[in-house]
């Protein structure tokens, strides 16, 4: 329909308004100059309903929704008389939408580097400013990357009938410039140009890069500082380009400045430098404030050693070519803090005040007690004052502290003048109509009969604002009036609220999607019509959309509303990322040997954000093939659900196994916690049994076992870093119930739990601990009995493939993989007839219970290199009822760690502390990742 015809229909809207009663809507039509590819999505945005009376508010909402969707440049509504009612026509004058954004030509670099510079995206309206800014950004990129003759041209092709656009950036990178000369100017001091070039990476003959050349200036400046010229300045280089030879000359302006020299007699400079107490000897430029920082740090350091009266003199003497730093330290005698007392405190008890202080009397193991450090004491006094202030004592005076010395002992007295206390007499809330008054007042920092302080009042106002914001009233205004008695000790507080409009969801409008269905986006957003919407809920919706793994960019915001209406559209802008993905990798560790991975995946099957993946993992011990499909939710169940088919072949010390099966697992992540439920069917075949386990009487069902199991799991993770945690804890609980059915004849209950804890020692490293407990109980006397297990043991009725094994790089590092156990229960003695040793060797057969404890002390050495000292204790038993701590095997060891981007690379050696005859005295392991 042409625009003039649509304009002619506008007169009918005025005619419809002349009716005494609103006419009935007989039909809703959507008209446009061009075919609408997503007309069904647009019709869902129209609030006018055929068969109902014409509602101007519904028409306004429809126009707002269509504008928010970006359906066209101009949108209008008209009516057309039709029988006893009217047809409502929404006219759309389309604007150009970008079908494709391409980079063409000889661009010299990786195309993805260029694409991320562009602002104009596919499936977005054509924006002239974004398109042109893309040209400028590409040109700037090429110029800074060493392509001074690069040319970027723009070609925009318009499809007028379809209102579609194709944007092409035509690039001719040209030759990349190389560096011809690197020279220096300014005050170079004792250095020659050749010496100054050594720290630089910008060498003659190399490709030029502006950012790299600027970084070289910073690198040279750091090098000069390390040489003792701590006021050296190196400016970014001047560049001279020669188009005939495609070369660049770099000229660095250098001011070396004076050399710094430290004079310190009888001072352990190297030790203090390693502890970071002499910052003016590090890589920072010299500044007078560094001397004050160093002086304070040295005083605190020596006071922590007990030298309370330490005297530190640190001064600088300057000349034209040299600055001499003179450092003298007189430690003085050592003192022990014998007592801490308070004077003048009446409202707060001394024990309560002592709990607020890090300074305390006693041994050094009790939080550093027994030493008096002025720096810590000042922080303690400030902490006590803050506590008093929040209790209403706004005029409190704490300190200065009094220190008395008696025979190498210190007695500390903290004088306190509490002053008057301010209290809240009454607390009223006015203006609250849409939220419950009692709920708003509940749990506020300010409360009747409690202390008064401006900070408590501001916290209370912020709490009320947050509650209104969560209820969708983003513009709510909250302030307070305070009335005082004559001596300003009692306050009546009146909190005034202007609630303002409440934002509720009308529609969730999705823009920018290409392959992903809008219903998938709306399901992830989880905002329903007429629900209150807050900033927090919008951010949470944005996080869930990113969790789908199919979008490279996501924005969730409220669209502009119509006047006097609380209904707001939620506008979701998405940009789809690369859906296909190929992963590969190689690795090695001491247990699995060489290993490799190849995987092919797709993140958006059928446009439903369903991810599919096919993996092949191969190592010298194990091979695994897996096909996995994961969907973000299952109907109304908002848990991600995954389905997998797998085939795993594993070679263990005493047997080989082959597993085939199918697995369905639902998981939910919430604030670092993971809740899971897994249903699996697997067929396990045991092959190549160790000679000690081969028995012709073994039934076929022991060699081929079908298992159907249901396994709920919980993981509570409070660690600061999943790859290399330094503090926090985690709890992992798994229960597996195997039952008869679907061909399975084995029934058992398997429980496993692991608790970890990490203690951060800051510069001294981390202490990490783990406790693992596992049990298996057969639930049916009809389970097949394994004759290779000594008679009468519980583990005989558990398939060998399901038993616990321990020993190796992640369980007990003093034993080789699977070699930990109790002789006669989980280790079977066997004398090899063809062997050279008359002593029997122990063959692992696994058990029905395990108990393992690990303790690591991980400490830094240099940069990403660290060390570890560890103790591992535990064992594997045939029955959880027979667990005996006296039979636990202990091992200790040490190792070297390198923190890589994929986790720590570990080389460790563990020694057995109670070695049995025939056992190795030590085990060396190499692996990637923490043992727990």
XYZ file of C-alpha atoms in Angstrom, residues 256-668:
413
model
C 68.333 9.453 31.530
C 68.565 11.739 34.550
C 70.787 11.174 37.591
C 71.868 7.782 38.825
C 70.559 6.658 42.195
C 72.858 4.975 44.681
C 71.942 3.430 48.016
C 74.260 3.660 50.993
C 73.182 1.389 53.849
C 75.649 0.091 56.403
C 74.744 -3.014 58.421
C 71.304 -3.208 56.767
C 70.117 -6.471 55.097
C 69.189 -4.708 51.860
C 68.657 -7.841 49.758
C 66.303 -9.394 52.307
C 64.315 -6.195 52.739
C 64.105 -5.766 48.963
C 62.713 -9.298 48.501
C 60.012 -8.490 51.045
C 58.997 -5.413 49.022
C 60.018 -2.992 51.787
C 62.244 -0.860 49.542
C 59.928 0.239 46.695
C 62.437 2.835 45.484
C 64.679 -0.076 44.453
C 61.953 -1.767 42.411
C 60.744 -0.874 38.907
C 58.823 2.246 39.959
C 60.090 5.710 39.075
C 61.550 7.597 41.993
C 59.187 9.775 43.954
C 59.724 11.405 47.343
C 56.548 9.775 48.613
C 58.253 6.378 48.092
C 60.728 7.287 50.830
C 57.889 7.923 53.284
C 56.194 4.673 52.271
C 59.457 2.789 52.719
C 60.125 4.375 56.101
C 56.651 3.451 57.381
C 56.913 -0.071 55.953
C 60.334 -0.628 57.557
C 59.116 0.579 60.950
C 56.113 -1.758 60.753
C 58.313 -4.658 59.645
C 60.746 -4.324 62.527
C 57.975 -3.738 65.024
C 56.403 -7.023 63.948
C 59.716 -8.620 64.925
C 59.389 -7.059 68.376
C 61.659 -4.010 67.843
C 59.125 -1.439 68.991
C 61.665 1.402 69.367
C 63.196 0.883 65.918
C 64.749 4.021 64.423
C 64.737 4.333 60.630
C 66.552 7.175 58.876
C 66.058 7.480 55.131
C 67.104 10.596 53.239
C 68.121 11.639 49.733
C 71.096 13.863 48.833
C 70.978 15.162 45.259
C 73.678 16.416 42.893
C 73.752 16.962 39.146
C 74.605 13.418 38.149
C 73.783 11.367 41.214
C 71.235 10.957 43.991
C 72.499 9.198 47.102
C 69.900 7.489 49.275
C 71.171 6.981 52.802
C 69.463 4.304 54.872
C 70.244 3.600 58.511
C 68.300 1.286 60.801
C 68.763 0.890 64.533
C 66.439 -1.957 65.584
C 66.794 -1.520 69.323
C 65.753 -4.111 71.900
C 62.838 -6.521 71.399
C 59.650 -6.144 73.403
C 56.627 -8.336 73.947
C 53.152 -6.889 74.340
C 52.080 -8.173 77.719
C 48.701 -6.473 78.224
C 46.032 -4.401 76.493
C 43.655 -2.375 78.649
C 40.986 0.299 78.135
C 40.176 3.305 80.283
C 36.987 5.348 80.290
C 34.773 2.830 78.476
C 31.474 2.523 80.284
C 28.930 1.656 77.575
C 31.052 -0.972 75.828
C 32.877 -3.733 77.666
C 36.632 -4.217 77.396
C 36.257 -7.735 75.987
C 34.044 -6.418 73.197
C 36.551 -3.671 72.370
C 39.458 -6.125 72.421
C 37.636 -8.238 69.835
C 37.717 -5.234 67.488
C 41.507 -5.038 67.594
C 44.141 -6.993 65.689
C 46.640 -5.894 68.338
C 46.552 -8.307 71.250
C 48.755 -9.771 73.915
C 49.874 -13.377 73.698
C 51.782 -15.651 71.323
C 52.458 -14.809 67.701
C 50.275 -17.654 66.504
C 47.214 -15.853 67.862
C 46.705 -13.408 65.028
C 50.134 -11.800 65.367
C 49.645 -11.097 69.090
C 52.507 -10.270 71.390
C 53.872 -7.493 69.147
C 52.930 -3.840 69.089
C 52.917 -2.229 65.634
C 52.054 1.473 65.377
C 50.510 1.000 61.935
C 48.171 -1.748 63.155
C 47.418 0.144 66.352
C 46.305 3.219 64.399
C 43.942 1.047 62.355
C 42.620 -0.543 65.574
C 41.872 2.842 67.152
C 40.073 3.938 64.000
C 38.057 0.725 64.057
C 37.030 1.283 67.685
C 35.997 4.859 66.947
C 33.892 3.725 63.972
C 32.170 1.163 66.176
C 31.337 3.799 68.791
C 30.077 6.216 66.153
C 27.692 3.600 64.767
C 26.420 3.041 68.295
C 25.406 6.698 68.472
C 28.504 8.153 70.144
C 29.308 10.708 67.475
C 31.662 12.754 69.703
C 33.738 9.848 70.989
C 37.499 10.364 71.338
C 39.685 7.252 71.158
C 43.368 7.551 72.089
C 46.083 8.536 71.789
C 47.306 5.218 73.110
C 49.605 5.058 76.110
C 52.527 2.623 76.049
C 54.456 1.707 79.169
C 57.733 -0.236 78.984
C 58.772 -2.609 81.748
C 61.690 -5.004 81.354
C 61.209 -5.808 77.687
C 57.441 -5.904 78.158
C 54.875 -3.422 76.871
C 51.645 -2.456 78.554
C 49.124 -0.758 76.244
C 46.318 1.420 77.559
C 43.676 2.901 75.232
C 41.882 5.903 76.797
C 38.318 6.493 75.613
C 36.089 9.505 76.163
C 32.684 8.217 75.068
C 30.708 11.471 75.189
C 26.934 11.703 74.838
C 24.943 9.121 72.907
C 22.345 9.901 70.261
C 19.358 7.585 70.017
C 16.291 7.207 67.837
C 13.043 7.798 69.701
C 10.555 7.383 66.880
C 10.771 6.125 63.315
C 7.862 6.871 60.977
C 7.299 6.105 57.315
C 4.897 8.242 55.300
C 3.883 8.051 51.665
C 4.089 4.267 51.339
C 0.906 3.017 49.677
C 1.801 0.308 47.196
C 4.257 -1.602 49.410
C 3.617 -2.851 52.924
C 4.857 -0.372 55.532
C 5.961 -3.028 58.019
C 7.940 -4.851 55.332
C 9.721 -1.636 54.368
C 10.728 -0.917 57.971
C 11.841 -4.471 58.689
C 15.578 -4.958 59.170
C 16.603 -1.316 58.644
C 19.953 -0.147 59.977
C 18.057 2.586 61.858
C 15.482 1.363 64.387
C 13.439 2.801 67.267
C 15.366 2.934 70.571
C 18.548 2.201 68.636
C 21.566 4.435 68.004
C 21.424 7.355 65.583
C 24.082 8.247 63.057
C 23.890 9.870 59.637
C 25.501 6.802 58.088
C 22.837 4.533 59.615
C 20.152 6.842 58.257
C 21.646 6.802 54.757
C 21.914 2.989 54.835
C 18.239 2.791 55.828
C 17.174 5.089 52.994
C 19.241 3.031 50.561
C 17.549 -0.166 51.814
C 14.096 1.305 51.208
C 15.099 2.571 47.738
C 16.388 -0.905 46.880
C 13.075 -2.477 47.944
C 11.125 -0.064 45.764
C 13.502 -0.637 42.880
C 13.012 -4.408 43.202
C 9.250 -3.801 43.055
C 9.600 -1.935 39.732
C 9.380 1.638 41.063
C 12.688 2.823 39.646
C 11.951 6.525 40.138
C 10.908 6.267 43.803
C 12.260 9.148 45.901
C 13.133 8.513 49.550
C 14.364 11.149 51.996
C 14.080 11.872 55.707
C 13.405 14.644 58.234
C 15.091 14.489 61.640
C 13.722 16.341 64.685
C 15.918 16.698 67.788
C 15.258 17.431 71.433
C 16.960 20.401 73.123
C 20.313 18.718 73.838
C 20.285 16.865 70.453
C 20.461 13.450 72.111
C 17.067 12.094 70.991
C 15.893 12.023 67.378
C 12.496 11.560 65.765
C 13.020 10.338 62.209
C 10.345 10.620 59.535
C 11.071 8.862 56.272
C 9.144 10.303 53.342
C 8.472 8.321 50.208
C 7.256 9.464 46.811
C 6.620 6.169 45.084
C 6.160 7.283 41.492
C 5.008 4.951 38.720
C 5.574 1.227 38.827
C 7.153 -0.315 35.762
C 5.444 -3.515 34.679
C 6.189 -5.627 31.636
C 3.962 -5.298 28.615
C 5.875 -7.210 25.934
C 9.375 -8.641 25.568
C 10.595 -7.456 22.188
C 13.583 -9.172 20.582
C 15.778 -7.422 18.018
C 18.857 -8.547 16.105
C 18.118 -12.277 16.074
C 18.751 -14.166 12.858
C 18.680 -17.898 13.516
C 17.648 -18.023 17.169
C 13.902 -18.124 17.681
C 12.401 -15.223 19.682
C 10.578 -17.713 21.904
C 13.943 -19.075 23.058
C 15.072 -15.574 24.011
C 11.837 -14.797 25.861
C 12.039 -18.076 27.756
C 15.556 -17.202 28.929
C 14.561 -13.645 29.883
C 11.828 -14.962 32.239
C 9.814 -11.744 32.323
C 6.082 -12.197 31.967
C 3.404 -9.620 31.137
C 2.254 -7.472 34.074
C 5.255 -8.471 36.209
C 7.193 -5.734 37.984
C 10.561 -5.151 36.346
C 13.684 -3.866 38.076
C 17.256 -3.143 37.072
C 18.344 -6.286 38.886
C 15.934 -8.445 36.907
C 17.125 -6.894 33.642
C 20.751 -7.669 34.508
C 19.807 -11.201 35.506
C 18.005 -11.666 32.182
C 21.101 -10.436 30.354
C 23.286 -12.935 32.238
C 20.962 -15.819 31.345
C 21.067 -14.863 27.661
C 24.860 -14.906 27.706
C 24.704 -18.312 29.426
C 22.934 -19.708 26.360
C 26.295 -19.479 24.601
C 24.881 -18.345 21.243
C 25.160 -14.549 21.527
C 28.301 -12.453 21.289
C 26.492 -9.326 22.517
C 23.359 -8.876 24.593
C 21.548 -5.799 25.837
C 18.347 -5.802 27.924
C 16.657 -2.505 28.720
C 13.300 -0.828 29.141
C 11.948 0.816 26.006
C 10.433 4.320 26.327
C 6.866 4.156 27.606
C 3.747 6.050 26.728
C 2.645 8.972 28.937
C 0.575 8.114 32.040
C 1.103 4.389 31.513
C 3.079 2.053 33.768
C 3.428 -0.627 31.107
C 6.893 -0.801 29.550
C 8.299 -2.942 26.795
C 11.469 -4.859 27.601
C 13.757 -4.440 24.626
C 16.269 -7.259 24.086
C 19.023 -6.552 21.560
C 21.131 -9.548 20.629
C 23.952 -10.263 18.249
C 24.526 -13.888 17.364
C 28.039 -15.256 17.553
C 29.739 -18.017 15.614
C 27.604 -21.131 15.965
C 30.010 -23.748 14.641
C 33.073 -24.588 16.641
C 36.003 -26.973 16.256
C 38.206 -27.749 19.253
C 41.415 -29.713 19.379
C 44.329 -30.169 21.731
C 47.184 -32.378 22.811
C 48.682 -33.044 26.216
C 50.649 -35.380 28.401
C 50.724 -36.580 31.983
C 52.523 -39.368 33.790
C 49.418 -41.585 34.170
C 47.563 -41.217 30.877
C 50.639 -40.618 28.738
C 50.172 -38.693 25.502
C 46.595 -37.631 24.803
C 44.638 -35.726 22.218
C 41.196 -34.179 21.732
C 39.150 -33.413 18.640
C 35.654 -31.989 18.883
C 33.061 -30.526 16.540
C 30.112 -28.570 17.878
C 27.160 -26.361 17.002
C 25.665 -23.944 19.528
C 22.279 -23.289 17.954
C 20.606 -26.361 16.552
C 17.155 -25.750 15.055
C 17.279 -22.106 16.197
C 16.470 -23.179 19.776
C 19.881 -22.475 21.405
C 20.345 -26.238 21.621
C 24.017 -27.128 21.466
C 25.332 -30.307 19.908
C 28.812 -31.701 20.192
C 30.818 -34.716 19.043
C 34.095 -35.419 20.866
C 36.877 -37.907 20.440
C 39.454 -38.124 23.241
C 42.374 -40.517 22.983
C 45.244 -41.262 25.356
C 47.589 -44.167 25.955
C 45.295 -45.400 28.752
C 41.858 -44.352 27.600
C 39.784 -43.562 24.536
C 36.396 -41.879 24.628
C 33.795 -41.079 21.975
C 30.850 -38.941 23.005
C 27.866 -37.351 21.258
C 26.240 -34.679 23.416
C 23.099 -32.565 23.006
C 22.332 -29.848 25.559
C 19.186 -27.764 25.708
C 18.863 -24.700 27.963
C 15.553 -25.835 29.482
C 13.012 -28.626 29.301
C 9.509 -27.231 29.050
C 8.703 -25.397 32.270
C 11.715 -26.978 33.957
C 14.300 -24.221 33.730
C 17.228 -26.535 34.292
C 19.650 -27.160 31.423
C 19.314 -30.773 30.296
C 21.942 -32.744 28.398
C 21.680 -36.073 26.572
C 24.762 -38.056 25.665
C 25.788 -41.289 24.021
C 29.229 -42.496 25.005
C 31.763 -45.233 24.476
C 34.774 -45.373 26.793
C 37.633 -47.856 26.693
C 39.949 -47.719 29.704
C 43.076 -49.646 30.576
C 43.716 -50.099 34.312
C 46.538 -51.962 36.048
C 44.456 -55.064 36.804
C 41.861 -55.033 34.022
C 40.575 -53.233 30.928
C 37.002 -52.053 30.631
C 34.690 -50.965 27.864
C 31.651 -48.793 28.674
C 28.825 -47.989 26.323
C 25.636 -46.241 27.218
C 23.340 -43.282 27.316
C 23.040 -40.572 29.928
C 20.497 -37.836 30.692
C 21.509 -35.129 33.125
C 19.772 -32.016 34.421
C 21.841 -29.369 36.150
C 21.127 -26.022 37.689
